[in-house]
């Protein structure tokens, strides 16, 4: 996964969520972001990759936002990956800061990818292996607080090159 590829506010799914919450054509995202990715090949089949993204996102206009949805946030993402031959892995961290909130939300995920002989990738892993803070995009919960606010999210992805 490329750094920043699934940052909150940066995908079509997030735009659909805003459209659902606020109605069609009532809000837009003003985003400023910068990404950097570097890869070093170690021999003919091994590699190490480091990447990162910084973003500032603002919902425009903010007057129609429902309670609990922050009007702006800063997000940063850092990825370290390595591989040999057709197997690779990565560890990804994400930090979301909402101006005016006392603490930031951070999460750590990990995954392994196999590049198949038929030009596809199969990835397995999990997001939210470690979390700290309250997710500013989580749904309000009226139940009593529990020790873990965010659960682990396992995934299996299949990508086919065409």
PDB file of C-alpha atoms in Angstrom:
ATOM      1  CA  UNK A   1       0.000   0.000   0.000  1.00  0.00           C
ATOM      2  CA  UNK A   2       1.466   3.343  -0.955  1.00  0.00           C
ATOM      3  CA  UNK A   3       1.826   5.840   1.896  1.00  0.00           C
ATOM      4  CA  UNK A   4      -1.267   7.983   2.158  1.00  0.00           C
ATOM      5  CA  UNK A   5      -3.325   5.662  -0.014  1.00  0.00           C
ATOM      6  CA  UNK A   6      -5.900   5.064   2.690  1.00  0.00           C
ATOM      7  CA  UNK A   7      -5.628   8.158   4.833  1.00  0.00           C
ATOM      8  CA  UNK A   8      -8.880   9.457   6.227  1.00  0.00           C
ATOM      9  CA  UNK A   9     -10.326  12.058   3.908  1.00  0.00           C
ATOM     10  CA  UNK A  10      -8.221  10.938   0.957  1.00  0.00           C
ATOM     11  CA  UNK A  11     -10.444   8.353  -0.707  1.00  0.00           C
ATOM     12  CA  UNK A  12     -13.647   8.104  -2.701  1.00  0.00           C
ATOM     13  CA  UNK A  13     -15.199   6.211   0.235  1.00  0.00           C
ATOM     14  CA  UNK A  14     -14.532   9.168   2.547  1.00  0.00           C
ATOM     15  CA  UNK A  15     -16.110  11.537   0.046  1.00  0.00           C
ATOM     16  CA  UNK A  16     -19.172   9.239  -0.168  1.00  0.00           C
ATOM     17  CA  UNK A  17     -19.350   9.244   3.638  1.00  0.00           C
ATOM     18  CA  UNK A  18     -19.350  13.067   3.657  1.00  0.00           C
ATOM     19  CA  UNK A  19     -22.007  13.102   0.948  1.00  0.00           C
ATOM     20  CA  UNK A  20     -24.144  10.716   3.006  1.00  0.00           C
ATOM     21  CA  UNK A  21     -23.725  12.765   6.192  1.00  0.00           C
ATOM     22  CA  UNK A  22     -24.190  16.201   4.647  1.00  0.00           C
ATOM     23  CA  UNK A  23     -26.180  15.557   1.462  1.00  0.00           C
ATOM     24  CA  UNK A  24     -24.864  15.626  -2.104  1.00  0.00           C
ATOM     25  CA  UNK A  25     -22.847  18.663  -3.214  1.00  0.00           C
ATOM     26  CA  UNK A  26     -23.008  20.276   0.237  1.00  0.00           C
ATOM     27  CA  UNK A  27     -19.399  19.786   1.349  1.00  0.00           C
ATOM     28  CA  UNK A  28     -15.958  19.455  -0.162  1.00  0.00           C
ATOM     29  CA  UNK A  29     -12.555  18.531   1.188  1.00  0.00           C
ATOM     30  CA  UNK A  30      -9.731  21.049   0.998  1.00  0.00           C
ATOM     31  CA  UNK A  31      -6.590  18.935   1.296  1.00  0.00           C
ATOM     32  CA  UNK A  32      -2.922  19.822   1.283  1.00  0.00           C
ATOM     33  CA  UNK A  33      -0.548  16.908   1.422  1.00  0.00           C
ATOM     34  CA  UNK A  34       3.037  15.903   0.724  1.00  0.00           C
ATOM     35  CA  UNK A  35       4.369  12.376   0.298  1.00  0.00           C
ATOM     36  CA  UNK A  36       7.842  10.942  -0.027  1.00  0.00           C
ATOM     37  CA  UNK A  37       8.799   7.333  -0.755  1.00  0.00           C
ATOM     38  CA  UNK A  38      12.298   5.894  -1.031  1.00  0.00           C
ATOM     39  CA  UNK A  39      13.380   2.396  -1.926  1.00  0.00           C
ATOM     40  CA  UNK A  40      16.836   0.840  -1.781  1.00  0.00           C
ATOM     41  CA  UNK A  41      17.517  -2.401  -3.630  1.00  0.00           C
ATOM     42  CA  UNK A  42      19.756  -4.794  -1.716  1.00  0.00           C
ATOM     43  CA  UNK A  43      21.093  -7.157  -4.334  1.00  0.00           C
ATOM     44  CA  UNK A  44      18.983  -8.374  -7.210  1.00  0.00           C
ATOM     45  CA  UNK A  45      15.901  -9.521  -5.238  1.00  0.00           C
ATOM     46  CA  UNK A  46      15.847  -7.730  -1.862  1.00  0.00           C
ATOM     47  CA  UNK A  47      14.655  -4.245  -1.030  1.00  0.00           C
ATOM     48  CA  UNK A  48      13.874  -1.838   1.796  1.00  0.00           C
ATOM     49  CA  UNK A  49      11.304   0.939   1.441  1.00  0.00           C
ATOM     50  CA  UNK A  50      10.520   3.927   3.660  1.00  0.00           C
ATOM     51  CA  UNK A  51       7.668   6.333   3.005  1.00  0.00           C
ATOM     52  CA  UNK A  52       5.658   9.027   4.654  1.00  0.00           C
ATOM     53  CA  UNK A  53       2.793  11.443   4.097  1.00  0.00           C
ATOM     54  CA  UNK A  54       1.733  14.621   5.867  1.00  0.00           C
ATOM     55  CA  UNK A  55      -1.729  16.038   5.198  1.00  0.00           C
ATOM     56  CA  UNK A  56      -3.999  18.795   6.409  1.00  0.00           C
ATOM     57  CA  UNK A  57      -7.674  18.359   5.552  1.00  0.00           C
ATOM     58  CA  UNK A  58     -10.552  20.796   6.031  1.00  0.00           C
ATOM     59  CA  UNK A  59     -14.239  20.241   5.299  1.00  0.00           C
ATOM     60  CA  UNK A  60     -15.821  23.177   3.440  1.00  0.00           C
ATOM     61  CA  UNK A  61     -18.333  24.531   4.413  1.00  0.00           C
ATOM     62  CA  UNK A  62     -18.302  23.675   8.108  1.00  0.00           C
ATOM     63  CA  UNK A  63     -21.668  25.217   9.025  1.00  0.00           C
ATOM     64  CA  UNK A  64     -23.606  22.051   8.104  1.00  0.00           C
ATOM     65  CA  UNK A  65     -21.410  19.516   9.914  1.00  0.00           C
ATOM     66  CA  UNK A  66     -23.229  17.161  12.267  1.00  0.00           C
ATOM     67  CA  UNK A  67     -22.021  17.084  15.872  1.00  0.00           C
ATOM     68  CA  UNK A  68     -18.890  15.061  16.448  1.00  0.00           C
ATOM     69  CA  UNK A  69     -17.393  15.380  12.949  1.00  0.00           C
ATOM     70  CA  UNK A  70     -14.255  17.539  13.153  1.00  0.00           C
ATOM     71  CA  UNK A  71     -14.095  20.365  10.605  1.00  0.00           C
ATOM     72  CA  UNK A  72     -10.349  19.926  10.096  1.00  0.00           C
ATOM     73  CA  UNK A  73      -7.547  17.542  11.013  1.00  0.00           C
ATOM     74  CA  UNK A  74      -3.870  16.884  10.449  1.00  0.00           C
ATOM     75  CA  UNK A  75      -2.782  13.409   9.496  1.00  0.00           C
ATOM     76  CA  UNK A  76       0.624  11.810   9.121  1.00  0.00           C
ATOM     77  CA  UNK A  77       1.537   8.320   8.000  1.00  0.00           C
ATOM     78  CA  UNK A  78       4.836   6.457   8.069  1.00  0.00           C
ATOM     79  CA  UNK A  79       5.552   3.134   6.380  1.00  0.00           C
ATOM     80  CA  UNK A  80       8.579   0.854   6.582  1.00  0.00           C
ATOM     81  CA  UNK A  81       8.669  -2.188   4.331  1.00  0.00           C
ATOM     82  CA  UNK A  82      11.142  -4.827   3.231  1.00  0.00           C
ATOM     83  CA  UNK A  83      11.125  -7.885   1.064  1.00  0.00           C
ATOM     84  CA  UNK A  84      13.050 -10.597  -0.669  1.00  0.00           C
ATOM     85  CA  UNK A  85      11.957 -12.174  -3.918  1.00  0.00           C
ATOM     86  CA  UNK A  86       8.185 -12.388  -4.124  1.00  0.00           C
ATOM     87  CA  UNK A  87       7.513 -11.908  -0.372  1.00  0.00           C
ATOM     88  CA  UNK A  88       7.408  -8.523   1.323  1.00  0.00           C
ATOM     89  CA  UNK A  89       6.093  -6.977   4.496  1.00  0.00           C
ATOM     90  CA  UNK A  90       5.412  -3.569   5.947  1.00  0.00           C
ATOM     91  CA  UNK A  91       4.624  -1.827   9.199  1.00  0.00           C
ATOM     92  CA  UNK A  92       2.479   1.310   8.976  1.00  0.00           C
ATOM     93  CA  UNK A  93       1.775   3.948  11.587  1.00  0.00           C
ATOM     94  CA  UNK A  94      -0.796   6.730  11.374  1.00  0.00           C
ATOM     95  CA  UNK A  95      -1.350   9.778  13.574  1.00  0.00           C
ATOM     96  CA  UNK A  96      -4.457  12.005  13.411  1.00  0.00           C
ATOM     97  CA  UNK A  97      -4.519  15.318  15.271  1.00  0.00           C
ATOM     98  CA  UNK A  98      -7.645  17.453  15.550  1.00  0.00           C
ATOM     99  CA  UNK A  99      -6.907  21.079  16.501  1.00  0.00           C
ATOM    100  CA  UNK A 100      -8.350  21.834  19.933  1.00  0.00           C
ATOM    101  CA  UNK A 101      -8.469  18.194  21.049  1.00  0.00           C
ATOM    102  CA  UNK A 102      -6.316  17.252  24.064  1.00  0.00           C
ATOM    103  CA  UNK A 103      -4.749  14.162  22.488  1.00  0.00           C
ATOM    104  CA  UNK A 104      -4.046  12.652  19.086  1.00  0.00           C
ATOM    105  CA  UNK A 105      -5.209   9.289  17.742  1.00  0.00           C
ATOM    106  CA  UNK A 106      -2.483   6.913  16.609  1.00  0.00           C
ATOM    107  CA  UNK A 107      -2.571   3.417  15.195  1.00  0.00           C
ATOM    108  CA  UNK A 108      -0.100   0.786  14.008  1.00  0.00           C
ATOM    109  CA  UNK A 109      -0.690  -1.942  11.427  1.00  0.00           C
ATOM    110  CA  UNK A 110       1.342  -4.680   9.726  1.00  0.00           C
ATOM    111  CA  UNK A 111       0.990  -6.850   6.664  1.00  0.00           C
ATOM    112  CA  UNK A 112       2.693  -9.372   4.386  1.00  0.00           C
ATOM    113  CA  UNK A 113       2.403  -9.439   0.572  1.00  0.00           C
ATOM    114  CA  UNK A 114       3.106 -12.196  -1.944  1.00  0.00           C
ATOM    115  CA  UNK A 115       3.678 -11.236  -5.581  1.00  0.00           C
ATOM    116  CA  UNK A 116       2.222 -14.076  -7.594  1.00  0.00           C
ATOM    117  CA  UNK A 117       3.666 -15.461 -10.845  1.00  0.00           C
ATOM    118  CA  UNK A 118       0.522 -14.231 -12.726  1.00  0.00           C
ATOM    119  CA  UNK A 119       1.191 -10.515 -11.963  1.00  0.00           C
ATOM    120  CA  UNK A 120      -1.023 -10.166  -8.917  1.00  0.00           C
ATOM    121  CA  UNK A 121      -0.494  -9.404  -5.224  1.00  0.00           C
ATOM    122  CA  UNK A 122      -2.083 -11.154  -2.267  1.00  0.00           C
ATOM    123  CA  UNK A 123      -1.763  -9.283   1.038  1.00  0.00           C
ATOM    124  CA  UNK A 124      -2.789 -10.276   4.552  1.00  0.00           C
ATOM    125  CA  UNK A 125      -2.436  -8.196   7.679  1.00  0.00           C
ATOM    126  CA  UNK A 126      -4.203  -6.160  10.301  1.00  0.00           C
ATOM    127  CA  UNK A 127      -4.798  -2.510  11.121  1.00  0.00           C
ATOM    128  CA  UNK A 128      -5.127  -1.160  14.668  1.00  0.00           C
ATOM    129  CA  UNK A 129      -2.718  -3.694  16.156  1.00  0.00           C
ATOM    130  CA  UNK A 130      -1.810  -0.948  18.604  1.00  0.00           C
ATOM    131  CA  UNK A 131      -3.901   2.185  19.162  1.00  0.00           C
ATOM    132  CA  UNK A 132      -3.687   5.191  21.424  1.00  0.00           C
ATOM    133  CA  UNK A 133      -6.242   7.922  21.898  1.00  0.00           C
ATOM    134  CA  UNK A 134      -9.821   8.283  20.682  1.00  0.00           C
ATOM    135  CA  UNK A 135     -10.578   7.988  16.976  1.00  0.00           C
ATOM    136  CA  UNK A 136     -12.004  11.391  15.958  1.00  0.00           C
ATOM    137  CA  UNK A 137     -14.017   9.678  13.192  1.00  0.00           C
ATOM    138  CA  UNK A 138     -15.465   6.925  15.372  1.00  0.00           C
ATOM    139  CA  UNK A 139     -19.186   6.821  16.019  1.00  0.00           C
ATOM    140  CA  UNK A 140     -20.345   8.199  19.367  1.00  0.00           C
ATOM    141  CA  UNK A 141     -20.838   5.366  21.851  1.00  0.00           C
ATOM    142  CA  UNK A 142     -23.328   5.783  24.669  1.00  0.00           C
ATOM    143  CA  UNK A 143     -22.164   2.619  26.427  1.00  0.00           C
ATOM    144  CA  UNK A 144     -19.697   2.714  29.305  1.00  0.00           C
ATOM    145  CA  UNK A 145     -16.093   3.235  28.141  1.00  0.00           C
ATOM    146  CA  UNK A 146     -14.011   0.115  27.727  1.00  0.00           C
ATOM    147  CA  UNK A 147     -10.241  -0.306  27.869  1.00  0.00           C
ATOM    148  CA  UNK A 148      -9.886  -0.748  24.096  1.00  0.00           C
ATOM    149  CA  UNK A 149     -11.710   1.822  21.989  1.00  0.00           C
ATOM    150  CA  UNK A 150     -10.598   0.489  18.594  1.00  0.00           C
ATOM    151  CA  UNK A 151     -10.604  -3.148  17.554  1.00  0.00           C
ATOM    152  CA  UNK A 152      -8.146  -4.860  15.283  1.00  0.00           C
ATOM    153  CA  UNK A 153      -9.173  -4.958  11.645  1.00  0.00           C
ATOM    154  CA  UNK A 154      -7.780  -7.941   9.744  1.00  0.00           C
ATOM    155  CA  UNK A 155      -7.658  -7.784   5.953  1.00  0.00           C
ATOM    156  CA  UNK A 156      -6.980  -9.891   2.878  1.00  0.00           C
ATOM    157  CA  UNK A 157      -6.392  -7.973  -0.357  1.00  0.00           C
ATOM    158  CA  UNK A 158      -6.048  -9.221  -3.895  1.00  0.00           C
ATOM    159  CA  UNK A 159      -4.732  -6.888  -6.594  1.00  0.00           C
ATOM    160  CA  UNK A 160      -4.433  -7.964 -10.225  1.00  0.00           C
ATOM    161  CA  UNK A 161      -2.256  -6.086 -12.730  1.00  0.00           C
ATOM    162  CA  UNK A 162      -4.041  -5.748 -16.045  1.00  0.00           C
TER     163      UNK A 162
END
